[in-house]
Amino acid sequence: PLTGKWIDEGRLDRLAGLWVKGLSIDWARLYPAGHPHRLSLPTYPFAREHYWVPEGMGVKSLSQSYAGVGAGTQVGANMGGDNARPLHPLIHQNVSDLYTQRYQSHFSGNEFFFRTNNGNRELAESAYLEMAQTAALGFACGAGEADEIVLHEVTWLRPLIAGEDGVRAHIELIAEEAEEVRFEISSSLPDGSFVLHAQGIAALVEAQDPPRINPDALYALCTEPVDIEGLYRGFERAGLHYGPAHRLLTAAWRGVDETGQEIALGRLDAGTLDLVGYGLHPGLADSALQMAGLLVNPEADPDKIELPFALDTAHLLRALPPKALVVVRKIRESSAMVSNRLDILVTDEAGVAVLNLEGFLSRPANMAQKEGGDIAETVMYEQGWQTLNEALPAFASPTRQIILVANAQDAV
């Protein structure tokens, strides 16, 4: 595990940062030759000198763009009020206490990372990924250029909708394993209750060399051009209105790879869009997710428009560049029950990967809209018993039992 590696390297600052957040550390590994003797503290009073930051100086925002882990903004300890300088465009305040690591933001709904869905102003799914990535970096204090955050088991449960007065969003981090935290993104209601919108796992991993693709080989495979304007017209007819910052897909092609699987290739161009402060810029990432529709709904039928629902893995290798390539592949499934899972890879123009999304799954847009309106509390089937007023008819006892054994490939 990564904590064991840090123990062996004596990186106590990182271990202490995780320990104060509730993670269990095997401190005994620091002393392979045996525990040292304890020393008594001095018996004289400590010097009564204070080194608090002078009142009124405020806390400097940690919004800095960097090329290391997350390649975006690492949130810090801004505990100011609503008027304090935001830690990040998507994470405004650190409202943690002794028990929970929590951040909150207030959105008006007019921010560029909100779209309009049949009159509702919804937070784009890509923004959740940047929120989780950024908050996890703040949790993993001391993470350096040799460490990266990977998100697992991401689920978008219901849309986060901004009302007339906007919406207050929260992201909470709960310690799991030594290198993992669970994140939950929710909004607060006037009665003080919370509505869960997205959840998943964030893990700290050691950085590795990013994968590479051959753009020329992909251009040779993807020869069927796609009508990008037709794609966005399909969104519009379905009631989905994306602003200019989320319409960064400039060209796309479809094809088939060497294994016979469907594949799509697209080009992204942020133009003059300001990317500073972001690792996973919501506009670029959302435009990449829109590419999924080229394989799931190739005719851009407005009645079959789908929105993100689940994701196995999201790995941001470095900040998304202003110009990028997007490669979408269908996953060959062993079950016919799931047939539209995709892998999405975003690379720079040279083919070096910057964002890897594996096991992407979407669902019909009207289903997501219904859950957003009803705010249904049950997101999975549960057992329920219903009392019948009529007696069940009697069934004859079986006279024999038959056990049928067959291979999985055999037809019955």
JSON list of N, CA, C and O in Angstrom, two decimals, residues 182-215:
[
{"chain": "A", "resi": 182, "resn": "ARG", "atom": "N", "xyz": [-14.50, 7.92, 0.53]},
{"chain": "A", "resi": 182, "resn": "ARG", "atom": "CA", "xyz": [-15.77, 7.96, -0.20]},
{"chain": "A", "resi": 182, "resn": "ARG", "atom": "C", "xyz": [-16.23, 9.41, -0.28]},
{"chain": "A", "resi": 182, "resn": "ARG", "atom": "O", "xyz": [-16.15, 10.15, 0.71]},
{"chain": "A", "resi": 183, "resn": "PHE", "atom": "N", "xyz": [-16.68, 9.84, -1.44]},
{"chain": "A", "resi": 183, "resn": "PHE", "atom": "CA", "xyz": [-17.19, 11.20, -1.56]},
{"chain": "A", "resi": 183, "resn": "PHE", "atom": "C", "xyz": [-18.68, 11.16, -1.86]},
{"chain": "A", "resi": 183, "resn": "PHE", "atom": "O", "xyz": [-19.18, 10.27, -2.55]},
{"chain": "A", "resi": 184, "resn": "GLU", "atom": "N", "xyz": [-19.39, 12.13, -1.31]},
{"chain": "A", "resi": 184, "resn": "GLU", "atom": "CA", "xyz": [-20.82, 12.29, -1.55]},
{"chain": "A", "resi": 184, "resn": "GLU", "atom": "C", "xyz": [-21.09, 13.75, -1.85]},
{"chain": "A", "resi": 184, "resn": "GLU", "atom": "O", "xyz": [-20.70, 14.63, -1.08]},
{"chain": "A", "resi": 185, "resn": "ILE", "atom": "N", "xyz": [-21.75, 14.01, -2.97]},
{"chain": "A", "resi": 185, "resn": "ILE", "atom": "CA", "xyz": [-22.09, 15.38, -3.37]},
{"chain": "A", "resi": 185, "resn": "ILE", "atom": "C", "xyz": [-23.59, 15.53, -3.22]},
{"chain": "A", "resi": 185, "resn": "ILE", "atom": "O", "xyz": [-24.37, 14.76, -3.80]},
{"chain": "A", "resi": 186, "resn": "SER", "atom": "N", "xyz": [-24.00, 16.52, -2.43]},
{"chain": "A", "resi": 186, "resn": "SER", "atom": "CA", "xyz": [-25.41, 16.70, -2.11]},
{"chain": "A", "resi": 186, "resn": "SER", "atom": "C", "xyz": [-25.78, 18.17, -2.15]},
{"chain": "A", "resi": 186, "resn": "SER", "atom": "O", "xyz": [-24.92, 19.04, -2.30]},
{"chain": "A", "resi": 187, "resn": "SER", "atom": "N", "xyz": [-27.06, 18.45, -2.01]},
{"chain": "A", "resi": 187, "resn": "SER", "atom": "CA", "xyz": [-27.55, 19.81, -1.87]},
{"chain": "A", "resi": 187, "resn": "SER", "atom": "C", "xyz": [-28.43, 19.87, -0.63]},
{"chain": "A", "resi": 187, "resn": "SER", "atom": "O", "xyz": [-28.95, 18.85, -0.17]},
{"chain": "A", "resi": 188, "resn": "SER", "atom": "N", "xyz": [-28.56, 21.07, -0.07]},
{"chain": "A", "resi": 188, "resn": "SER", "atom": "CA", "xyz": [-29.34, 21.23, 1.16]},
{"chain": "A", "resi": 188, "resn": "SER", "atom": "C", "xyz": [-30.70, 21.84, 0.85]},
{"chain": "A", "resi": 188, "resn": "SER", "atom": "O", "xyz": [-30.82, 22.72, -0.01]},
{"chain": "A", "resi": 189, "resn": "LEU", "atom": "N", "xyz": [-31.73, 21.37, 1.55]},
{"chain": "A", "resi": 189, "resn": "LEU", "atom": "CA", "xyz": [-33.08, 21.87, 1.41]},
{"chain": "A", "resi": 189, "resn": "LEU", "atom": "C", "xyz": [-33.38, 22.87, 2.51]},
{"chain": "A", "resi": 189, "resn": "LEU", "atom": "O", "xyz": [-32.67, 22.93, 3.53]},
{"chain": "A", "resi": 190, "resn": "PRO", "atom": "N", "xyz": [-34.44, 23.69, 2.35]},
{"chain": "A", "resi": 190, "resn": "PRO", "atom": "CA", "xyz": [-34.76, 24.69, 3.38]},
{"chain": "A", "resi": 190, "resn": "PRO", "atom": "C", "xyz": [-35.00, 24.10, 4.77]},
{"chain": "A", "resi": 190, "resn": "PRO", "atom": "O", "xyz": [-34.76, 24.77, 5.78]},
{"chain": "A", "resi": 191, "resn": "ASP", "atom": "N", "xyz": [-35.46, 22.84, 4.85]},
{"chain": "A", "resi": 191, "resn": "ASP", "atom": "CA", "xyz": [-35.73, 22.24, 6.16]},
{"chain": "A", "resi": 191, "resn": "ASP", "atom": "C", "xyz": [-34.47, 21.68, 6.81]},
{"chain": "A", "resi": 191, "resn": "ASP", "atom": "O", "xyz": [-34.54, 21.06, 7.88]},
{"chain": "A", "resi": 192, "resn": "GLY", "atom": "N", "xyz": [-33.30, 21.86, 6.16]},
{"chain": "A", "resi": 192, "resn": "GLY", "atom": "CA", "xyz": [-32.05, 21.39, 6.74]},
{"chain": "A", "resi": 192, "resn": "GLY", "atom": "C", "xyz": [-31.65, 20.00, 6.30]},
{"chain": "A", "resi": 192, "resn": "GLY", "atom": "O", "xyz": [-30.55, 19.54, 6.64]},
{"chain": "A", "resi": 193, "resn": "SER", "atom": "N", "xyz": [-32.49, 19.32, 5.56]},
{"chain": "A", "resi": 193, "resn": "SER", "atom": "CA", "xyz": [-32.14, 17.97, 5.09]},
{"chain": "A", "resi": 193, "resn": "SER", "atom": "C", "xyz": [-31.28, 18.07, 3.83]},
{"chain": "A", "resi": 193, "resn": "SER", "atom": "O", "xyz": [-31.15, 19.13, 3.22]},
{"chain": "A", "resi": 194, "resn": "PHE", "atom": "N", "xyz": [-30.69, 16.94, 3.46]},
{"chain": "A", "resi": 194, "resn": "PHE", "atom": "CA", "xyz": [-29.78, 16.89, 2.31]},
{"chain": "A", "resi": 194, "resn": "PHE", "atom": "C", "xyz": [-30.32, 15.91, 1.27]},
{"chain": "A", "resi": 194, "resn": "PHE", "atom": "O", "xyz": [-30.94, 14.90, 1.62]},
{"chain": "A", "resi": 195, "resn": "VAL", "atom": "N", "xyz": [-30.05, 16.22, 0.01]},
{"chain": "A", "resi": 195, "resn": "VAL", "atom": "CA", "xyz": [-30.41, 15.35, -1.11]},
{"chain": "A", "resi": 195, "resn": "VAL", "atom": "C", "xyz": [-29.12, 14.91, -1.79]},
{"chain": "A", "resi": 195, "resn": "VAL", "atom": "O", "xyz": [-28.32, 15.76, -2.21]},
{"chain": "A", "resi": 196, "resn": "LEU", "atom": "N", "xyz": [-28.91, 13.61, -1.89]},
{"chain": "A", "resi": 196, "resn": "LEU", "atom": "CA", "xyz": [-27.69, 13.07, -2.49]},
{"chain": "A", "resi": 196, "resn": "LEU", "atom": "C", "xyz": [-27.81, 13.08, -4.01]},
{"chain": "A", "resi": 196, "resn": "LEU", "atom": "O", "xyz": [-28.80, 12.62, -4.58]},
{"chain": "A", "resi": 197, "resn": "HIS", "atom": "N", "xyz": [-26.77, 13.60, -4.68]},
{"chain": "A", "resi": 197, "resn": "HIS", "atom": "CA", "xyz": [-26.78, 13.70, -6.14]},
{"chain": "A", "resi": 197, "resn": "HIS", "atom": "C", "xyz": [-25.74, 12.80, -6.81]},
{"chain": "A", "resi": 197, "resn": "HIS", "atom": "O", "xyz": [-25.97, 12.31, -7.91]},
{"chain": "A", "resi": 198, "resn": "ALA", "atom": "N", "xyz": [-24.60, 12.62, -6.19]},
{"chain": "A", "resi": 198, "resn": "ALA", "atom": "CA", "xyz": [-23.54, 11.80, -6.79]},
{"chain": "A", "resi": 198, "resn": "ALA", "atom": "C", "xyz": [-22.67, 11.24, -5.68]},
{"chain": "A", "resi": 198, "resn": "ALA", "atom": "O", "xyz": [-22.55, 11.83, -4.60]},
{"chain": "A", "resi": 199, "resn": "GLN", "atom": "N", "xyz": [-22.03, 10.11, -5.96]},
{"chain": "A", "resi": 199, "resn": "GLN", "atom": "CA", "xyz": [-21.15, 9.49, -4.97]},
{"chain": "A", "resi": 199, "resn": "GLN", "atom": "C", "xyz": [-20.12, 8.63, -5.68]},
{"chain": "A", "resi": 199, "resn": "GLN", "atom": "O", "xyz": [-20.26, 8.32, -6.86]},
{"chain": "A", "resi": 200, "resn": "GLY", "atom": "N", "xyz": [-19.09, 8.25, -4.93]},
{"chain": "A", "resi": 200, "resn": "GLY", "atom": "CA", "xyz": [-18.04, 7.42, -5.49]},
{"chain": "A", "resi": 200, "resn": "GLY", "atom": "C", "xyz": [-16.90, 7.28, -4.52]},
{"chain": "A", "resi": 200, "resn": "GLY", "atom": "O", "xyz": [-16.99, 7.67, -3.35]},
{"chain": "A", "resi": 201, "resn": "ILE", "atom": "N", "xyz": [-15.79, 6.72, -5.00]},
{"chain": "A", "resi": 201, "resn": "ILE", "atom": "CA", "xyz": [-14.59, 6.49, -4.20]},
{"chain": "A", "resi": 201, "resn": "ILE", "atom": "C", "xyz": [-13.43, 7.25, -4.84]},
{"chain": "A", "resi": 201, "resn": "ILE", "atom": "O", "xyz": [-13.27, 7.23, -6.07]},
{"chain": "A", "resi": 202, "resn": "ALA", "atom": "N", "xyz": [-12.62, 7.91, -4.02]},
{"chain": "A", "resi": 202, "resn": "ALA", "atom": "CA", "xyz": [-11.40, 8.57, -4.50]},
{"chain": "A", "resi": 202, "resn": "ALA", "atom": "C", "xyz": [-10.20, 7.88, -3.87]},
{"chain": "A", "resi": 202, "resn": "ALA", "atom": "O", "xyz": [-10.17, 7.67, -2.66]},
{"chain": "A", "resi": 203, "resn": "ALA", "atom": "N", "xyz": [-9.24, 7.50, -4.69]},
{"chain": "A", "resi": 203, "resn": "ALA", "atom": "CA", "xyz": [-8.06, 6.78, -4.22]},
{"chain": "A", "resi": 203, "resn": "ALA", "atom": "C", "xyz": [-6.80, 7.52, -4.63]},
{"chain": "A", "resi": 203, "resn": "ALA", "atom": "O", "xyz": [-6.72, 8.09, -5.73]},
{"chain": "A", "resi": 204, "resn": "LEU", "atom": "N", "xyz": [-5.82, 7.53, -3.75]},
{"chain": "A", "resi": 204, "resn": "LEU", "atom": "CA", "xyz": [-4.51, 8.13, -4.03]},
{"chain": "A", "resi": 204, "resn": "LEU", "atom": "C", "xyz": [-3.59, 7.04, -4.56]},
{"chain": "A", "resi": 204, "resn": "LEU", "atom": "O", "xyz": [-3.39, 6.01, -3.91]},
{"chain": "A", "resi": 205, "resn": "VAL", "atom": "N", "xyz": [-3.05, 7.24, -5.75]},
{"chain": "A", "resi": 205, "resn": "VAL", "atom": "CA", "xyz": [-2.19, 6.24, -6.38]},
{"chain": "A", "resi": 205, "resn": "VAL", "atom": "C", "xyz": [-0.88, 6.89, -6.80]},
{"chain": "A", "resi": 205, "resn": "VAL", "atom": "O", "xyz": [-0.79, 8.12, -6.93]},
{"chain": "A", "resi": 206, "resn": "GLU", "atom": "N", "xyz": [0.11, 6.07, -7.03]},
{"chain": "A", "resi": 206, "resn": "GLU", "atom": "CA", "xyz": [1.40, 6.56, -7.49]},
{"chain": "A", "resi": 206, "resn": "GLU", "atom": "C", "xyz": [1.34, 6.80, -9.00]},
{"chain": "A", "resi": 206, "resn": "GLU", "atom": "O", "xyz": [0.83, 5.98, -9.76]},
{"chain": "A", "resi": 207, "resn": "ALA", "atom": "N", "xyz": [1.84, 7.93, -9.42]},
{"chain": "A", "resi": 207, "resn": "ALA", "atom": "CA", "xyz": [1.77, 8.31, -10.84]},
{"chain": "A", "resi": 207, "resn": "ALA", "atom": "C", "xyz": [2.61, 7.37, -11.70]},
{"chain": "A", "resi": 207, "resn": "ALA", "atom": "O", "xyz": [3.66, 6.89, -11.28]},
{"chain": "A", "resi": 208, "resn": "GLN", "atom": "N", "xyz": [2.12, 7.12, -12.89]},
{"chain": "A", "resi": 208, "resn": "GLN", "atom": "CA", "xyz": [2.84, 6.31, -13.87]},
{"chain": "A", "resi": 208, "resn": "GLN", "atom": "C", "xyz": [2.85, 7.05, -15.20]},
{"chain": "A", "resi": 208, "resn": "GLN", "atom": "O", "xyz": [2.14, 8.02, -15.40]},
{"chain": "A", "resi": 209, "resn": "ASP", "atom": "N", "xyz": [3.67, 6.55, -16.12]},
{"chain": "A", "resi": 209, "resn": "ASP", "atom": "CA", "xyz": [3.72, 7.17, -17.45]},
{"chain": "A", "resi": 209, "resn": "ASP", "atom": "C", "xyz": [2.36, 7.04, -18.12]},
{"chain": "A", "resi": 209, "resn": "ASP", "atom": "O", "xyz": [1.76, 5.95, -18.13]},
{"chain": "A", "resi": 210, "resn": "PRO", "atom": "N", "xyz": [1.83, 8.12, -18.72]},
{"chain": "A", "resi": 210, "resn": "PRO", "atom": "CA", "xyz": [0.52, 8.05, -19.37]},
{"chain": "A", "resi": 210, "resn": "PRO", "atom": "C", "xyz": [0.56, 7.22, -20.63]},
{"chain": "A", "resi": 210, "resn": "PRO", "atom": "O", "xyz": [1.58, 7.17, -21.33]},
{"chain": "A", "resi": 211, "resn": "PRO", "atom": "N", "xyz": [-0.54, 6.54, -20.95]},
{"chain": "A", "resi": 211, "resn": "PRO", "atom": "CA", "xyz": [-0.58, 5.78, -22.20]},
{"chain": "A", "resi": 211, "resn": "PRO", "atom": "C", "xyz": [-0.60, 6.72, -23.41]},
{"chain": "A", "resi": 211, "resn": "PRO", "atom": "O", "xyz": [-0.92, 7.90, -23.29]},
{"chain": "A", "resi": 212, "resn": "ARG", "atom": "N", "xyz": [-0.24, 6.18, -24.55]},
{"chain": "A", "resi": 212, "resn": "ARG", "atom": "CA", "xyz": [-0.21, 6.95, -25.79]},
{"chain": "A", "resi": 212, "resn": "ARG", "atom": "C", "xyz": [-0.99, 6.23, -26.87]},
{"chain": "A", "resi": 212, "resn": "ARG", "atom": "O", "xyz": [-1.09, 5.01, -26.87]},
{"chain": "A", "resi": 213, "resn": "ILE", "atom": "N", "xyz": [-1.53, 7.02, -27.78]},
{"chain": "A", "resi": 213, "resn": "ILE", "atom": "CA", "xyz": [-2.21, 6.46, -28.95]},
{"chain": "A", "resi": 213, "resn": "ILE", "atom": "C", "xyz": [-1.55, 7.02, -30.21]},
{"chain": "A", "resi": 213, "resn": "ILE", "atom": "O", "xyz": [-0.79, 7.99, -30.14]},
{"chain": "A", "resi": 214, "resn": "ASN", "atom": "N", "xyz": [-1.85, 6.41, -31.33]},
{"chain": "A", "resi": 214, "resn": "ASN", "atom": "CA", "xyz": [-1.36, 6.88, -32.62]},
{"chain": "A", "resi": 214, "resn": "ASN", "atom": "C", "xyz": [-2.50, 7.60, -33.33]},
{"chain": "A", "resi": 214, "resn": "ASN", "atom": "O", "xyz": [-3.40, 6.95, -33.89]},
{"chain": "A", "resi": 215, "resn": "PRO", "atom": "N", "xyz": [-2.55, 8.94, -33.31]},
{"chain": "A", "resi": 215, "resn": "PRO", "atom": "CA", "xyz": [-3.68, 9.65, -33.93]},
{"chain": "A", "resi": 215, "resn": "PRO", "atom": "C", "xyz": [-3.86, 9.29, -35.40]},
{"chain": "A", "resi": 215, "resn": "PRO", "atom": "O", "xyz": [-5.00, 9.16, -35.88]}
]
